[in-house]
Amino acid sequence: MANFFKDNADLRYYFERGISWAPIVEFVEREFKDPEGFSSVGEAVEFYTEVASNVGEFVAKEVAPRAAQVDREGLIYEDGEVIFPEALTTIFKKIKRMGLSAMAVPRELGGLNVPGIVYQICNGLFARGDVSVCAHNGFHGGMAMIALLYSIHEGTTEIDRETGCVVSTRFQEMIDDIVAGEAWGSMDLTESNAGSDLGVLRTKGVLGDDGVWRVSGEKIFITSGHAKWHFVLARTEPAPTEGGPGAGLDGLSLFLVKAYDEKGRGKKKTKTWYARVERIEEKLGHHGSATVAITFDETPGELIGERGDGFKLMLFLMNNARIGVGFESLGVMEAAWRLARDYAAERPSMGKTIDRHEMIADYLDEMQTDIQGLRAIVMRAAFHEEINQRARLARDHYAEPGSAQYKRFDAEHKKHRAYARKLTPLLKYFGAEKAVDMARQCVQIHGGVGYTREYGAEKLLRDAMVLPIYEGTSQIQALMAMKDALVGIIKEPQAFVSRMAGARWRSLSARDPLERRVAKLELLELSVQQHLMQKTAAGKLKSLSGKPIGEWPERFLQNWDPKRDFAFAMLHAERLCQIMCDVAICKTLWHQARRHSDRRAVLARYLERAEPRGRYLHDVITTTGERIIAELAGEDGAEAAG
Ligand SMILES: Cc1cc2nc3c(=O)[nH]c(=O)nc-3n(C[C@H](O)[C@H](O)[C@H](O)COP(=O)(O)OP(=O)(O)OC[C@H]3O[C@@H](n4cnc5c(N)ncnc54)[C@H](O)[C@@H]3O)c2cc1C
């Protein structure tokens, strides 16, 4: 029987050896204090494996065979309602019956209590079957978990200190709805004038004399926006500086808004709407996921956290969602690679099947290599994010302030947060871009039939193309990665110098040739960062040009405005991000190779492709860019003058 979990050896590696389960299980099982829970790491992991295997079988049997029908049927909009045609209705009925709507929700709230990483892995399996089904499914359990976490952090969830179990929570109604498979949530940020630049959004939250917040405005492109429960980002404070890009992020707050109430059962069910779904967007692909425009008109909402916390809270939600896109990308890439591989093995051309032709063999090998590379950093980021969030919860809710345990949780939270933060834009960028590349290659390997609907290759390409756009575009991920890297150098130049020295030393004298190669690649990344820093410094203070970073005076290292000062680095941010992705992947695979010798071959194959790519990117970054920067500066100057 087909099973998308069992047929994937690289994925099973993580379950069997790659993931360090003990720290995760200890948090998830609350140090085994919950009498209803598992009593050992082994028992818990056995259950997680069973869940993943069941999902793998379900997707292979029930989702993938319906993907073409889902794509053809799309969704229907009628009188403010979104209607699911037959294939989607069948799939979501089955998901509800299997209790998969709330996998990561704690067991005392009716969920399966699996770790976030297992939930995300299952999403990746869904995405291999159909990425739009995966997206919609993610707006069930994922949203319930976010609501619970928001409530815990703002102090409106009661937790039993003995067992670590949730006793009551502010957003119980929403969580109950989702756990029952009756409703789902959405994340409403984008507006017609505000996508990447959320600081200019116009939706307003106003506090009435009756103490009730009311939200008004139109949101567009909202995935599963016909949901009952909406996290809405709205302006509650005037923008401190009107007009400028990014202005007013501090004035945003986050609300939980209920879009409708329902009464009755079955065919007698009636709905009262408090918001209006205006339309479903007509999209290139992703046809099983409703992307809607929705209007709120003085719709009551509940403020989450404090006034002005909206952007911070939204980022918390986004970080998870971006790791989620990494898993979605993996699903699309697996589907594309396997479809292409199987077709190539059957299709004869010039005396042999096309997979025996050198160029096609090379494509297929690169696809598999990139999937393994992406999976390495996606798993690592999901692991760090899990420990980051769980350690923070444990610090704030289980440990005695000031105790040794408190300090340990605090240190773990901060360490893992830093790792997750570094990896998240990289995996979002790399996964989304590679999914598109791979889907396109899948079409190409199919030749003429790739351009028809017969094999589903073109559907994969249409579906993949949204990945570099939603949850923050590829360009925004690249800018974030660049900014974090360069601001890190500005804040701690000596640490950067030591990192460079360490990489140089390892590149020359490490005993293992694979370690030397990884260090050499890292050195390329660091030397590119140094170059970008020097260019940036040259613009800011001419006298520093050419001086080693460690010798820059302290006063220079203060008062940076990334938007003003980083023009040259912004131009090359995507290229820098590409090198950073390769380095992060190679370092992760090296870490695996040190423990498991069979992973050496995976690293060697990845390095073979990453090394020449790194040299090429280094060359482009260090030899181009001046002309465009000069042209932009000239145009900006001319505009300012007149
Ligand atoms: C299918 C789908 C589902 C979606 N789901 C949701 C959802 O659930 N909730 C939600 O709130 N939104 C959702 N969105 C919206 C999505 O998040 C936005 O489309 C995205 O953030 C980009 O914003 P924009 O479309 O306004 O493009 P813009 O911000 O106008 O960007 C256009 C282009 O300019 C680039 N660009 C912008 N600024 C810079 C810069 N400073 N430097 C370099 N390049 C830049 C961008 O990368 C992009 O290539 C969805 C979109 C789609 C297509």
JSON list of C-alpha atoms in Angstrom, two decimals, residues 46 123 375 522 547 578:
[
{"chain": "A", "resi": 46, "resn": "GLU", "atom": "CA", "xyz": [6.73, 5.20, 18.63]},
{"chain": "A", "resi": 123, "resn": "ASN", "atom": "CA", "xyz": [2.03, 18.97, 6.77]},
{"chain": "A", "resi": 375, "resn": "ARG", "atom": "CA", "xyz": [15.20, 18.81, 4.67]},
{"chain": "A", "resi": 522, "resn": "GLU", "atom": "CA", "xyz": [32.00, 29.06, 5.12]},
{"chain": "A", "resi": 547, "resn": "LYS", "atom": "CA", "xyz": [40.65, 48.60, 7.30]},
{"chain": "A", "resi": 578, "resn": "GLN", "atom": "CA", "xyz": [22.08, 31.80, -1.43]}
]
